[in-house]
CSV table of C-alpha atoms in Angstrom, one decimal:
chain,number,residue,atom,x,y,z
A,1,MET,CA,201.9,264.0,177.4
A,2,THR,CA,199.1,265.4,174.2
A,3,CYS,CA,199.4,264.0,171.0
A,4,ALA,CA,200.6,267.4,170.1
A,5,ASP,CA,203.3,267.2,172.6
A,6,PHE,CA,204.3,263.9,170.9
A,7,LEU,CA,203.8,265.3,167.0
A,8,LYS,CA,206.7,268.6,168.1
A,9,GLU,CA,209.3,265.5,169.6
A,10,LEU,CA,208.4,263.4,166.7
A,11,THR,CA,211.5,264.3,164.3
A,12,ASP,CA,213.9,264.2,167.2
A,13,TYR,CA,212.6,261.1,167.7
A,14,LEU,CA,213.1,259.6,164.7
A,15,ASP,CA,216.2,260.9,164.4
A,16,ALA,CA,217.4,259.3,167.8
A,17,THR,CA,218.4,263.0,169.3
A,18,ILE,CA,216.6,263.0,172.3
A,19,ASP,CA,217.6,262.8,176.0
A,20,ALA,CA,216.8,259.4,178.0
A,21,SER,CA,213.6,260.8,180.0
A,22,THR,CA,212.2,262.8,177.0
A,23,ARG,CA,212.8,259.2,175.2
A,24,ALA,CA,211.0,257.5,177.9
A,25,GLU,CA,207.9,259.8,177.8
A,26,LEU,CA,207.4,259.3,174.6
A,27,GLU,CA,207.6,255.7,174.4
A,28,ASP,CA,205.1,256.0,177.1
A,29,HIS,CA,203.1,258.0,175.4
A,30,LEU,CA,203.3,255.5,172.0
A,31,ALA,CA,202.1,252.5,174.5
A,32,TRP,CA,199.1,253.6,174.9
A,33,CYS,CA,197.9,255.9,171.9
A,34,HIS,CA,197.2,253.8,168.8
A,35,ASN,CA,197.2,256.9,166.6
A,36,CYS,CA,200.2,258.2,167.2
A,37,TYR,CA,202.1,254.9,166.7
A,38,VAL,CA,200.9,254.6,163.3
A,39,ILE,CA,201.7,258.5,162.9
A,40,CYS,CA,205.6,257.6,164.1
A,41,ASN,CA,205.3,254.0,162.0
A,42,THR,CA,204.4,255.7,159.0
A,43,THR,CA,206.5,258.4,159.1
A,44,LYS,CA,209.3,256.5,159.6
A,45,LYS,CA,208.3,254.1,156.7
A,46,THR,CA,207.9,257.3,154.3
A,47,ILE,CA,211.6,258.4,154.9
A,48,GLU,CA,212.7,254.8,154.6
A,49,ILE,CA,210.8,254.7,151.5
A,50,TYR,CA,212.3,257.7,150.1
A,51,ARG,CA,215.9,257.2,151.0
A,52,ASP,CA,215.9,253.9,149.2
A,53,SER,CA,213.9,254.7,146.0
A,54,GLN,CA,217.1,256.2,144.0
A,55,LEU,CA,214.5,258.5,142.2
A,56,TYR,CA,216.9,260.8,140.4
A,57,GLU,CA,220.4,258.7,139.8
A,58,LEU,CA,222.4,260.1,137.3
A,59,PRO,CA,223.2,257.9,134.0
A,60,GLU,CA,226.7,256.6,134.0
A,61,GLU,CA,226.5,258.3,130.0
A,62,LEU,CA,225.0,261.4,131.0
A,63,ARG,CA,227.9,261.8,134.1
A,64,SER,CA,230.7,261.2,131.7
A,65,LYS,CA,229.1,264.0,129.5
A,66,LEU,CA,229.2,266.8,132.1
A,67,GLU,CA,232.5,265.9,133.8
A,68,VAL,CA,233.7,266.5,130.2
A,69,ALA,CA,231.9,269.7,130.2
A,70,ILE,CA,233.1,270.7,133.5
A,71,LEU,CA,236.3,270.5,133.3
A,72,SER,CA,236.9,271.3,129.9
A,73,LYS,CA,235.4,274.7,131.1
A,74,CYS,CA,237.6,274.8,134.2
A,75,THR,CA,240.4,274.4,131.8
A,76,SER,CA,239.7,277.1,129.6
A,77,ARG,CA,238.7,279.4,132.8
A,78,LYS,CA,242.5,278.2,134.5
A,79,ARG,CA,244.2,279.0,131.0
A,80,ARG,CA,242.7,282.4,130.6
A,81,SER,CA,243.3,283.5,134.4
A,82,THR,CA,247.3,282.2,133.5
A,83,THR,CA,247.6,284.6,130.0
B,1,MET,CA,234.8,252.6,166.2
B,2,ALA,CA,238.0,254.0,166.4
B,3,ILE,CA,239.0,252.2,162.6
B,4,ILE,CA,236.0,254.4,161.1
B,5,GLU,CA,236.7,257.7,163.1
B,6,THR,CA,240.4,257.5,161.9
B,7,LYS,CA,238.6,256.6,158.3
B,8,VAL,CA,236.5,259.6,158.6
B,9,LYS,CA,239.3,262.0,159.6
B,10,ASP,CA,241.6,260.5,156.5
B,11,ALA,CA,238.8,261.4,154.3
B,12,VAL,CA,238.5,265.1,155.6
B,13,THR,CA,242.1,265.2,155.4
B,14,ASP,CA,242.2,263.5,152.1
B,15,GLU,CA,239.5,266.2,150.7
B,16,LEU,CA,241.1,269.3,152.0
B,17,ALA,CA,244.5,268.0,150.3
B,18,LEU,CA,242.3,268.2,147.3
B,19,VAL,CA,241.1,271.3,147.1
B,20,GLN,CA,244.3,272.7,148.6
B,21,ALA,CA,245.8,271.0,145.0
B,22,ALA,CA,242.6,272.4,143.0
B,23,LYS,CA,243.1,276.1,144.7
B,24,ARG,CA,246.7,275.7,143.3
B,25,GLY,CA,245.4,275.6,139.8
B,26,ASP,CA,245.3,271.5,139.9
B,27,VAL,CA,242.8,270.6,137.5
B,28,THR,CA,243.2,266.7,138.2
B,29,ALA,CA,242.8,267.4,141.9
B,30,PHE,CA,239.2,269.4,141.2
B,31,GLU,CA,238.3,266.7,138.7
B,32,GLU,CA,238.5,264.1,141.6
B,33,LEU,CA,236.4,266.1,143.8
B,34,VAL,CA,234.0,266.4,140.6
B,35,LYS,CA,233.8,262.8,140.2
B,36,ARG,CA,232.9,262.3,144.4
B,37,TYR,CA,229.9,264.3,144.5
B,38,ASP,CA,228.5,264.9,141.0
B,39,ARG,CA,226.0,262.1,141.7
B,40,ASN,CA,225.2,263.8,144.8
B,41,ILE,CA,224.5,267.5,143.5
B,42,PHE,CA,222.7,265.8,140.4
B,43,ARG,CA,219.7,263.7,142.8
B,44,ILE,CA,219.8,267.2,145.1
B,45,ALA,CA,219.2,269.6,142.3
B,46,HIS,CA,216.5,267.3,140.5
B,47,HIS,CA,214.8,267.3,143.8
B,48,ILE,CA,214.7,270.9,144.3
B,49,THR,CA,214.3,272.0,140.3
B,50,GLN,CA,211.8,269.1,139.4
B,51,ASN,CA,213.9,269.1,136.1
B,52,ARG,CA,216.2,266.9,134.6
B,53,GLU,CA,217.9,269.6,132.2
B,54,ASP,CA,217.7,272.3,135.0
B,55,ALA,CA,220.0,269.7,137.3
B,56,GLU,CA,222.2,268.7,134.9
B,57,ASP,CA,222.9,273.0,134.3
B,58,VAL,CA,222.9,273.1,137.8
B,59,VAL,CA,225.4,270.6,138.3
B,60,GLN,CA,227.7,272.6,135.8
B,61,ASP,CA,226.8,275.7,137.4
B,62,ALA,CA,227.5,274.8,141.0
B,63,PHE,CA,231.2,272.9,140.2
B,64,LEU,CA,232.2,276.1,138.0
B,65,LYS,CA,231.3,278.3,140.4
B,66,ALA,CA,233.1,276.1,143.4
B,67,TYR,CA,236.2,275.8,141.0
B,68,GLU,CA,236.4,279.6,140.1
B,69,ASN,CA,235.6,280.6,144.1
B,70,LEU,CA,238.1,278.2,145.2
B,71,GLU,CA,239.8,280.9,147.2
B,72,GLN,CA,236.6,281.7,149.2
B,73,PHE,CA,236.4,278.4,150.7
B,74,GLN,CA,238.2,278.6,153.9
B,75,GLY,CA,238.1,275.1,155.2
B,76,ASN,CA,235.8,276.0,157.9
B,77,SER,CA,233.1,273.3,156.8
B,78,LYS,CA,233.5,270.4,154.8
B,79,PHE,CA,234.1,271.0,150.8
B,80,TYR,CA,230.8,268.7,150.3
B,81,THR,CA,228.5,271.0,152.6
B,82,TRP,CA,229.9,274.5,150.7
B,83,LEU,CA,228.7,272.9,147.1
B,84,VAL,CA,225.8,271.9,148.2
B,85,ARG,CA,225.1,275.5,149.3
B,86,ILE,CA,226.0,276.3,145.8
B,87,ALA,CA,224.4,273.7,144.0
B,88,VAL,CA,221.2,274.7,146.5
B,89,ASN,CA,221.3,278.3,145.5
B,90,GLU,CA,221.5,277.7,141.7
B,91,SER,CA,218.3,275.1,141.8
B,92,LEU,CA,216.3,277.8,143.6
B,93,MET,CA,217.0,280.3,141.2
B,94,LYS,CA,216.3,277.9,138.2
B,95,LEU,CA,212.8,277.5,140.3
B,96,ARG,CA,212.4,280.9,140.2
B,97,ARG,CA,212.9,281.4,136.8
B,98,ARG,CA,210.7,278.8,135.7
B,99,ARG,CA,207.7,279.7,138.3
B,100,SER,CA,208.2,283.8,137.7
B,101,ASP,CA,204.6,284.3,139.0
B,102,ARG,CA,205.7,283.2,142.6
B,103,THR,CA,208.6,283.5,144.8
B,104,VAL,CA,210.5,280.7,145.8
B,105,SER,CA,212.5,281.1,149.0
B,106,LEU,CA,214.1,279.2,151.7
B,107,ASP,CA,212.6,281.9,154.4
B,108,GLU,CA,209.0,280.4,153.5
B,109,ASP,CA,207.6,279.3,156.4
B,110,ILE,CA,204.3,278.3,155.8
B,111,GLU,CA,203.0,277.7,159.7
B,112,THR,CA,199.8,276.0,159.5
B,113,GLU,CA,197.2,273.8,161.9
B,114,GLU,CA,197.1,271.4,159.0
B,115,ASP,CA,201.1,270.8,158.5
B,116,THR,CA,201.4,269.0,161.7
B,117,MET,CA,198.0,268.0,163.1
B,118,PRO,CA,197.3,264.3,160.6
B,119,ARG,CA,193.9,264.2,159.2
B,120,GLU,CA,193.8,260.8,158.6
B,121,VAL,CA,195.3,258.0,160.4
B,122,ALA,CA,195.1,254.8,158.7
B,123,ASP,CA,197.6,251.9,158.9
B,124,TRP,CA,199.8,251.1,156.4
B,125,SER,CA,200.2,247.6,154.4
B,126,PRO,CA,202.6,245.7,155.7
B,127,ASN,CA,205.4,246.5,152.7
B,128,ALA,CA,203.2,248.8,151.2
B,129,GLU,CA,205.5,249.9,148.7
B,130,GLN,CA,205.2,246.6,147.4
B,131,LEU,CA,202.5,246.4,145.8
B,132,TYR,CA,203.3,248.8,143.1
B,133,LYS,CA,205.5,248.3,140.4
B,134,GLN,CA,209.0,249.6,140.7
B,135,GLY,CA,208.0,252.5,137.9
B,136,GLU,CA,204.9,253.0,139.3
B,137,LEU,CA,206.0,253.3,142.6
B,138,LYS,CA,209.1,255.7,141.6
B,139,ASP,CA,206.1,257.7,140.1
B,140,ILE,CA,203.7,257.8,143.3
B,141,LEU,CA,206.9,259.0,144.7
B,142,ARG,CA,207.9,261.9,142.4
B,143,LYS,CA,204.1,263.5,142.4
B,144,THR,CA,204.2,263.1,146.3
B,145,ILE,CA,207.3,265.1,146.6
B,146,GLN,CA,206.2,267.7,144.1
B,147,GLY,CA,204.1,269.0,145.9
B,148,LEU,CA,205.9,270.3,148.9
B,149,PRO,CA,206.8,273.7,148.9
B,150,ALA,CA,210.8,274.1,148.0
B,151,SER,CA,211.9,275.1,151.4
B,152,PHE,CA,209.9,271.5,152.6
B,153,ARG,CA,211.6,269.6,150.0
B,154,THR,CA,215.1,270.8,150.0
B,155,VAL,CA,215.2,270.3,153.8
B,156,PHE,CA,214.1,266.8,153.5
B,157,VAL,CA,216.2,266.0,150.7
B,158,LEU,CA,219.4,267.1,152.5
B,159,ARG,CA,218.7,265.4,155.4
B,160,ASP,CA,217.1,262.0,155.1
B,161,VAL,CA,217.7,261.7,151.1
B,162,GLU,CA,221.8,262.5,151.1
B,163,GLY,CA,221.6,261.9,154.8
B,164,LEU,CA,223.4,264.9,155.8
B,165,SER,CA,222.8,265.7,159.5
B,166,THR,CA,220.6,268.5,160.9
B,167,GLU,CA,223.9,271.2,161.6
B,168,GLU,CA,225.3,270.4,157.9
B,169,THR,CA,221.8,271.0,156.8
B,170,ALA,CA,221.3,273.9,158.6
B,171,GLU,CA,225.0,275.1,157.4
B,172,ALA,CA,224.7,274.4,153.7
B,173,LEU,CA,221.0,276.4,153.8
B,174,GLY,CA,222.1,279.5,156.2
B,175,LEU,CA,219.2,278.4,158.1
B,176,SER,CA,219.0,278.0,161.9
B,177,ILE,CA,218.9,274.4,163.4
B,178,PRO,CA,214.9,274.9,164.8
B,179,ALA,CA,214.3,276.2,161.8
B,180,VAL,CA,215.8,273.0,159.6
B,181,LYS,CA,213.9,270.7,162.2
B,182,SER,CA,210.5,272.9,161.9
B,183,ARG,CA,210.7,272.5,158.0
B,184,LEU,CA,211.9,268.7,158.3
B,185,LEU,CA,209.2,267.6,160.6
B,186,ARG,CA,206.2,269.4,158.5
B,187,ALA,CA,208.2,268.0,155.2
B,188,ARG,CA,207.9,264.2,156.6
B,189,LEU,CA,204.4,264.6,157.8
B,190,GLN,CA,203.2,265.8,155.1
B,191,LEU,CA,204.8,263.2,152.7
B,192,ARG,CA,203.2,260.8,154.9
B,193,GLU,CA,199.9,261.8,154.7
B,194,ARG,CA,200.4,262.1,151.2
B,195,LEU,CA,201.1,258.6,150.5
B,196,ASN,CA,198.4,257.4,152.9
B,197,LYS,CA,196.4,257.3,149.8
B,198,TYR,CA,198.8,255.1,148.4
B,199,PHE,CA,199.6,252.5,151.0
B,200,ARG,CA,197.3,252.7,153.7
B,201,LYS,CA,195.3,249.2,154.5
B,202,PRO,CA,192.0,248.1,152.5
B,203,ARG,CA,189.2,248.3,154.9
B,204,ALA,CA,188.9,244.6,155.0
B,205,GLU,CA,192.0,244.1,155.9
B,206,LYS,CA,192.2,246.5,159.0
B,207,ALA,CA,188.8,245.1,160.0
B,208,LYS,CA,190.3,242.1,159.8
B,209,SER,CA,193.5,242.7,162.2
B,210,ASP,CA,191.1,245.2,164.5
B,211,VAL,CA,189.1,241.2,165.4
B,212,ARG,CA,192.7,240.0,165.6
B,213,GLY,CA,194.1,242.5,168.3
B,214,LEU,CA,190.5,242.0,170.3
B,215,PRO,CA,191.2,240.1,173.5
């Protein structure tokens, strides 16, 4: 297995959606290829950092405002469609 | 396991009941759906548009569009996946309007060697993210993800931030599963490459660990 082959499978490897024999081949490659080992670990870390970062949380105050606006529009549409 | 499966099934049944009630004109049932998903839709829209006001508009427009078109929802997919599809389309429209000089499409697939071949292989400091204060870290992460093409950013957000499955992501974006996987790989590798400059081990530390690793 080459490093390019390893990279092609990286997404499935990280998502654990890979068959046992390919997984064993990839892990064999990781055991001796330091570069792929580092890329695999740092990519995993990248995903974890973004997943845990809560970059764009909706503040409660804005949330309430949006909910009121959405529901009042829905109600007025309903009223219009039933009259 | 059985308990988890039952809970998931209950949640889906419960959701379908809410959708059915909303279809019959029950606004309270629709309100429950809004409360369930508005935070997720806001996150997705903000990630794609990279603009808070646009994200606010998308949340309103997507829910309103969903409400008006509930009859079109056949229940073949989850309501949430259907809603995400509407929100992604609204977000991309906003992005197109802002960048009228550039086409923004989920079909853009810029395949270059540099996407997949890492240029720099450096190990990161342990707990690299803790080197920065919360606010600084968020700025770095925002700046980094902003630089990705919209099609990669969208797939990354749905799969890795929101936790949709590959199949759900494909359905929400109208893409094939191989297309989702290809964009996801590129997105992950490009983000990793860009974060390298902030998180890689300082040289002295690297040298020390190299020496320690010697037999």
